[in-house]
CSV table of C-alpha atoms in Angstrom, one decimal:
chain,number,residue,atom,x,y,z
A,5,MET,CA,-70.1,-142.7,33.1
A,6,LYS,CA,-69.1,-139.8,35.3
A,7,THR,CA,-69.9,-136.1,35.3
A,8,ILE,CA,-68.5,-132.5,35.0
A,9,VAL,CA,-70.4,-129.7,35.0
A,10,ILE,CA,-68.1,-126.5,34.2
A,11,THR,CA,-69.5,-123.2,33.7
A,12,GLY,CA,-67.9,-120.3,31.6
A,13,ALA,CA,-67.4,-123.5,29.5
A,14,SER,CA,-67.8,-120.7,25.9
A,15,SER,CA,-64.1,-120.2,25.7
A,16,GLY,CA,-60.1,-120.8,27.2
A,17,ILE,CA,-59.5,-122.6,30.2
A,18,GLY,CA,-63.5,-123.7,30.6
A,19,LYS,CA,-63.9,-125.1,27.3
A,20,GLU,CA,-59.9,-126.6,27.0
A,21,THR,CA,-61.3,-128.5,30.0
A,22,ALA,CA,-64.6,-129.5,28.4
A,23,LYS,CA,-63.1,-131.1,25.4
A,24,PHE,CA,-60.4,-132.5,27.5
A,25,PHE,CA,-62.6,-134.2,30.0
A,26,ALA,CA,-65.2,-135.5,27.3
A,27,LYS,CA,-62.0,-136.8,25.7
A,28,GLU,CA,-61.7,-139.1,28.4
A,29,GLY,CA,-65.2,-140.4,28.3
A,30,TRP,CA,-67.3,-138.5,30.8
A,31,ASN,CA,-70.2,-136.2,30.4
A,32,VAL,CA,-69.9,-132.9,30.5
A,33,ALA,CA,-72.5,-129.9,31.0
A,34,ALA,CA,-70.9,-127.4,29.6
A,35,THR,CA,-72.7,-123.5,31.0
A,36,MET,CA,-72.2,-120.6,29.4
A,37,ARG,CA,-74.7,-117.2,29.0
A,38,ARG,CA,-74.8,-117.9,25.7
A,39,PRO,CA,-74.9,-121.7,24.2
A,40,GLU,CA,-77.0,-121.2,21.2
A,41,LYS,CA,-73.6,-119.7,19.9
A,42,GLU,CA,-71.3,-122.7,20.1
A,43,THR,CA,-70.5,-124.7,17.6
A,44,GLU,CA,-67.7,-127.0,19.0
A,45,LEU,CA,-68.8,-128.2,21.8
A,46,SER,CA,-72.5,-128.9,21.3
A,47,ALA,CA,-70.5,-131.2,18.1
A,48,MET,CA,-69.3,-132.9,20.3
A,49,GLU,CA,-70.2,-136.7,21.9
A,50,HIS,CA,-70.4,-136.6,25.8
A,51,VAL,CA,-70.7,-132.6,25.5
A,52,LYS,CA,-74.2,-130.2,26.4
A,53,CYS,CA,-74.6,-127.0,26.0
A,54,PHE,CA,-77.0,-124.9,29.2
A,55,ARG,CA,-77.3,-121.9,29.9
A,56,LEU,CA,-76.1,-120.6,32.8
A,57,ASP,CA,-75.0,-117.0,33.9
A,58,VAL,CA,-73.1,-117.0,36.9
A,59,THR,CA,-74.7,-113.6,37.7
A,60,ASP,CA,-78.0,-114.4,37.2
A,61,SER,CA,-80.3,-116.5,40.1
A,62,GLU,CA,-82.4,-117.7,37.9
A,63,SER,CA,-81.2,-119.3,34.8
A,64,ILE,CA,-78.5,-120.7,37.9
A,65,GLU,CA,-81.9,-122.5,38.9
A,66,GLU,CA,-82.9,-123.2,35.4
A,67,ALA,CA,-79.3,-124.9,35.0
A,68,TYR,CA,-79.2,-126.8,38.0
A,69,HIS,CA,-83.1,-128.6,37.1
A,70,GLU,CA,-82.1,-129.3,33.0
A,71,ILE,CA,-78.7,-130.9,34.4
A,72,ARG,CA,-80.2,-133.3,36.9
A,73,LYS,CA,-82.8,-133.9,34.6
A,74,GLU,CA,-80.0,-134.8,32.1
A,75,TYR,CA,-77.6,-136.9,34.6
A,76,GLY,CA,-79.2,-137.1,37.7
A,77,THR,CA,-76.5,-136.9,39.8
A,78,ILE,CA,-72.7,-135.1,38.9
A,79,ASP,CA,-69.3,-136.2,40.0
A,80,VAL,CA,-67.4,-133.0,40.0
A,81,LEU,CA,-68.2,-129.1,39.5
A,82,PHE,CA,-65.2,-127.1,38.0
A,83,ASN,CA,-66.7,-123.3,39.1
A,84,ASN,CA,-64.1,-121.7,36.2
A,85,ALA,CA,-66.4,-118.4,34.7
A,86,GLY,CA,-64.2,-114.9,34.4
A,87,TYR,CA,-64.0,-111.1,35.1
A,88,CYS,CA,-61.0,-109.0,35.4
A,89,LEU,CA,-61.1,-105.8,36.7
A,90,PHE,CA,-58.3,-102.9,35.8
A,91,GLY,CA,-57.5,-99.9,37.0
A,92,PRO,CA,-58.2,-97.8,40.3
A,93,LEU,CA,-60.3,-98.4,42.7
A,94,GLU,CA,-61.4,-94.5,43.2
A,95,LEU,CA,-62.8,-94.7,39.3
A,96,SER,CA,-64.3,-97.9,38.9
A,97,SER,CA,-68.0,-97.6,39.1
A,98,GLU,CA,-70.1,-99.6,41.3
A,99,GLU,CA,-71.7,-101.3,38.5
A,100,GLN,CA,-68.0,-102.9,37.4
A,101,ILE,CA,-67.6,-103.6,41.0
A,102,ARG,CA,-70.7,-105.3,41.6
A,103,ARG,CA,-69.4,-107.3,38.4
A,104,THR,CA,-66.7,-108.2,39.4
A,105,TYR,CA,-67.8,-109.6,42.9
A,106,ASP,CA,-71.2,-111.4,41.4
A,107,THR,CA,-68.8,-113.2,38.6
A,108,LEU,CA,-66.0,-114.5,40.6
A,109,LEU,CA,-67.4,-114.8,44.0
A,110,VAL,CA,-71.2,-114.1,44.4
A,111,GLY,CA,-71.8,-115.8,41.3
A,112,LEU,CA,-69.1,-119.1,42.6
A,113,THR,CA,-71.4,-118.8,45.4
A,114,LEU,CA,-74.3,-119.3,44.7
A,115,VAL,CA,-73.7,-121.7,41.8
A,116,THR,CA,-71.9,-123.6,44.8
A,117,ARG,CA,-74.9,-124.0,46.7
A,118,ARG,CA,-77.3,-124.9,44.3
A,119,PHE,CA,-75.1,-127.8,42.7
A,120,ILE,CA,-73.8,-129.3,46.3
A,121,PRO,CA,-77.4,-132.0,46.2
A,122,LEU,CA,-76.2,-133.1,43.1
A,123,LEU,CA,-73.1,-134.2,44.4
A,124,ARG,CA,-73.7,-135.1,48.1
A,125,GLU,CA,-77.1,-137.9,46.4
A,126,ASN,CA,-73.8,-139.0,44.4
A,127,GLY,CA,-72.3,-140.1,47.6
A,128,SER,CA,-69.3,-138.6,46.6
A,129,GLY,CA,-67.7,-135.7,44.6
A,130,VAL,CA,-65.4,-132.3,43.9
A,131,ILE,CA,-65.8,-129.2,43.5
A,132,ILE,CA,-63.0,-127.2,42.1
A,133,ASN,CA,-62.5,-124.0,41.8
A,134,THR,CA,-60.6,-121.5,39.9
A,135,SER,CA,-58.6,-119.1,42.0
A,136,SER,CA,-55.2,-117.3,40.5
A,137,VAL,CA,-51.7,-116.4,41.5
A,138,GLY,CA,-53.6,-113.5,42.2
A,139,GLY,CA,-55.5,-115.3,44.5
A,140,VAL,CA,-51.8,-116.1,46.8
A,141,LEU,CA,-50.4,-112.4,45.5
A,142,THR,CA,-51.3,-108.8,44.3
A,143,LEU,CA,-50.0,-106.4,42.1
A,144,PRO,CA,-51.0,-103.1,41.0
A,145,MET,CA,-54.6,-101.7,39.6
A,146,THR,CA,-56.8,-104.9,40.3
A,147,PRO,CA,-58.1,-104.7,43.9
A,148,THR,CA,-61.1,-105.8,43.4
A,149,TYR,CA,-60.1,-109.1,41.2
A,150,HIS,CA,-57.5,-109.7,43.9
A,151,ALA,CA,-60.5,-109.8,46.4
A,152,ALA,CA,-62.8,-111.7,45.0
A,153,LYS,CA,-60.0,-114.5,44.3
A,154,TYR,CA,-58.7,-114.2,47.8
A,155,ALA,CA,-62.3,-114.8,48.8
A,156,VAL,CA,-62.5,-118.1,46.9
A,157,GLU,CA,-59.1,-119.4,48.5
A,158,GLY,CA,-61.1,-119.0,52.0
A,159,LEU,CA,-64.6,-120.2,50.9
A,160,THR,CA,-63.3,-123.1,49.4
A,161,GLU,CA,-60.6,-124.4,52.9
A,162,ALA,CA,-64.2,-123.8,55.0
A,163,LEU,CA,-66.5,-125.3,53.1
A,164,SER,CA,-64.5,-128.3,52.4
A,165,TYR,CA,-64.7,-129.0,56.4
A,166,GLU,CA,-68.6,-129.0,56.6
A,167,LEU,CA,-69.1,-131.0,53.0
A,168,ALA,CA,-65.8,-133.4,54.3
A,169,PRO,CA,-68.2,-135.9,55.7
A,170,PHE,CA,-70.5,-136.7,52.4
A,171,HIS,CA,-66.8,-137.9,50.7
A,172,ILE,CA,-67.2,-133.9,48.9
A,173,ASP,CA,-63.8,-132.6,48.2
A,174,VAL,CA,-63.6,-128.7,47.7
A,175,LYS,CA,-60.4,-127.4,45.4
A,176,VAL,CA,-59.1,-124.8,43.5
A,177,ILE,CA,-56.8,-124.3,41.0
A,178,GLU,CA,-54.3,-121.0,41.2
A,179,PRO,CA,-53.4,-120.1,37.3
A,180,GLY,CA,-50.6,-117.9,36.3
A,181,GLY,CA,-49.6,-116.6,32.7
A,182,ILE,CA,-52.3,-118.3,30.5
A,183,LYS,CA,-52.8,-117.7,26.8
A,184,THR,CA,-56.6,-117.6,26.3
A,185,ASP,CA,-58.8,-114.7,25.2
A,186,PHE,CA,-59.3,-113.7,28.7
A,187,TRP,CA,-57.7,-110.5,27.9
A,188,ASN,CA,-60.6,-109.6,25.2
A,189,ARG,CA,-63.4,-111.6,26.4
A,190,SER,CA,-63.2,-111.1,30.5
A,191,PHE,CA,-60.7,-108.2,30.8
A,192,VAL,CA,-62.4,-104.6,31.3
A,193,MET,CA,-61.0,-101.6,32.4
A,194,THR,CA,-62.0,-98.6,34.7
A,195,GLU,CA,-62.9,-94.8,32.8
A,196,GLY,CA,-61.6,-91.7,33.0
A,197,VAL,CA,-57.8,-92.6,33.8
A,198,GLU,CA,-57.1,-89.8,31.3
A,199,GLY,CA,-56.6,-86.0,33.2
A,200,SER,CA,-56.7,-88.1,36.1
A,201,PRO,CA,-54.3,-87.9,39.3
A,202,TYR,CA,-53.8,-91.7,38.4
A,203,GLU,CA,-52.7,-90.7,35.0
A,204,LYS,CA,-48.8,-90.9,34.8
A,205,GLU,CA,-48.8,-94.5,36.7
A,206,ALA,CA,-52.2,-96.2,35.9
A,207,GLY,CA,-51.4,-95.7,32.0
A,208,ALA,CA,-47.6,-97.8,32.2
A,209,ALA,CA,-49.7,-100.6,34.5
A,210,LEU,CA,-51.8,-100.3,31.5
A,211,GLY,CA,-49.0,-100.5,29.0
A,212,GLY,CA,-47.5,-103.3,30.5
A,213,PHE,CA,-50.9,-105.1,30.7
A,214,LEU,CA,-51.3,-104.6,27.1
A,215,ALA,CA,-48.1,-104.6,25.1
A,216,PRO,CA,-47.6,-106.9,22.1
A,217,ARG,CA,-46.2,-110.4,23.5
A,218,ASP,CA,-43.6,-111.5,20.9
A,219,PRO,CA,-44.6,-115.1,20.2
A,220,GLU,CA,-41.3,-116.6,20.1
A,221,ASN,CA,-40.1,-115.7,23.7
A,222,ASP,CA,-44.2,-115.7,24.9
A,223,ASN,CA,-43.3,-118.3,27.6
A,224,ARG,CA,-47.4,-118.5,29.3
A,225,ALA,CA,-48.9,-121.9,30.0
A,226,GLU,CA,-51.5,-122.9,26.8
A,227,ALA,CA,-55.5,-123.4,28.7
A,228,SER,CA,-55.1,-127.5,28.4
A,229,GLU,CA,-52.3,-127.6,30.8
A,230,VAL,CA,-54.9,-126.0,32.7
A,231,ALA,CA,-57.8,-128.8,31.6
A,232,LYS,CA,-55.1,-131.9,32.5
A,233,VAL,CA,-54.5,-129.7,36.1
A,234,VAL,CA,-58.3,-129.7,36.8
A,235,PHE,CA,-58.4,-133.3,35.4
A,236,ASP,CA,-55.9,-134.2,37.6
A,237,ALA,CA,-57.4,-132.7,41.0
A,238,ALA,CA,-60.7,-134.0,40.0
A,239,THR,CA,-59.6,-137.8,39.4
A,240,ASP,CA,-56.3,-137.7,41.9
A,241,GLY,CA,-58.1,-139.4,44.9
A,242,THR,CA,-56.9,-136.8,47.0
A,243,HIS,CA,-58.2,-133.8,49.7
A,244,HIS,CA,-55.2,-131.5,48.2
A,245,TRP,CA,-56.5,-127.8,48.5
A,246,ARG,CA,-54.5,-126.4,46.0
A,247,TYR,CA,-53.0,-127.4,42.2
A,248,THR,CA,-50.9,-124.1,40.5
A,249,VAL,CA,-50.4,-123.9,36.9
A,250,ALA,CA,-47.3,-121.6,35.6
A,251,SER,CA,-47.6,-120.0,38.7
A,252,GLN,CA,-45.5,-121.9,41.5
A,253,GLU,CA,-41.7,-120.1,40.6
A,254,PHE,CA,-43.8,-116.7,40.8
A,255,ILE,CA,-45.5,-117.8,44.1
A,256,ASP,CA,-42.6,-119.2,45.8
A,257,TRP,CA,-40.6,-115.8,44.9
A,258,ARG,CA,-43.3,-113.9,46.7
A,259,ARG,CA,-43.1,-116.2,49.4
A,260,SER,CA,-39.4,-115.5,50.0
A,261,MET,CA,-40.3,-111.9,50.9
A,262,THR,CA,-41.2,-110.2,53.4
A,263,ASP,CA,-44.6,-107.9,53.2
A,264,ASP,CA,-42.4,-104.7,53.5
A,265,GLU,CA,-39.9,-105.8,50.7
A,266,TRP,CA,-42.6,-106.9,48.5
A,267,TYR,CA,-44.3,-103.8,48.8
A,268,ALA,CA,-41.9,-102.0,48.8
A,269,LEU,CA,-40.7,-103.8,45.3
A,270,GLN,CA,-44.4,-103.1,43.6
A,271,VAL,CA,-44.3,-99.6,44.6
A,272,LYS,CA,-41.0,-98.8,42.8
A,273,ASN,CA,-42.5,-100.8,39.6
A,274,TYR,CA,-45.4,-98.9,39.4
A,275,MET,CA,-44.8,-95.6,40.2
A,276,GLY,CA,-41.8,-96.0,37.6
């Protein structure tokens, strides 16, 4: 029976992916910061929950040893823990900036480094990193998020070369709009926008992000659709780097423009 390790498995894409793989007969090591609060996954056949906080090196080490003891080797690592800081960079705190990079890039890198031996000893495997449409194009008010996701794209490509001799593929998924609880669980705003030089534009941008959605016209994809794409990436036997989910049309739109044209459009939208 094959085994997948998933970070950020307590909700959204991570949780749906855990459920999908378990139903396909895989062992699932579902990792999260507070596994004691998880009831649905822990009750599922083939699923075991482990504590792993990607921003805590000690917890990464402990999870590695527990998973190695439980499964011996693994077949897939799915790096999925999420965080998004919204607001002007100037108003972002150092803690918020570090949390962004620690979760989306540094933690992902450290988890990957630690679990490579379980894939290498298995003689093959796949590492799948959650990037985003935000790793391909940029929008206002999320500079650190884009910086981290662009870095994940580069890490994925570069790492794939050195792991090729061990028959380990490294891939990314690039979701667009997905129906998850991301905005409530992993979305953080800078403080002090009101009364700042950024108040007019940032306030309007935030209103657009948080505006209620009409359920009848919500065209975002379900998290379960992403889970299917993750499964395809894990099992298709290709060296393909990138898999899009509800984002290809947006990416194609960006690529149809020059940098200057995209800049002009985003500045126009941002400034109203």
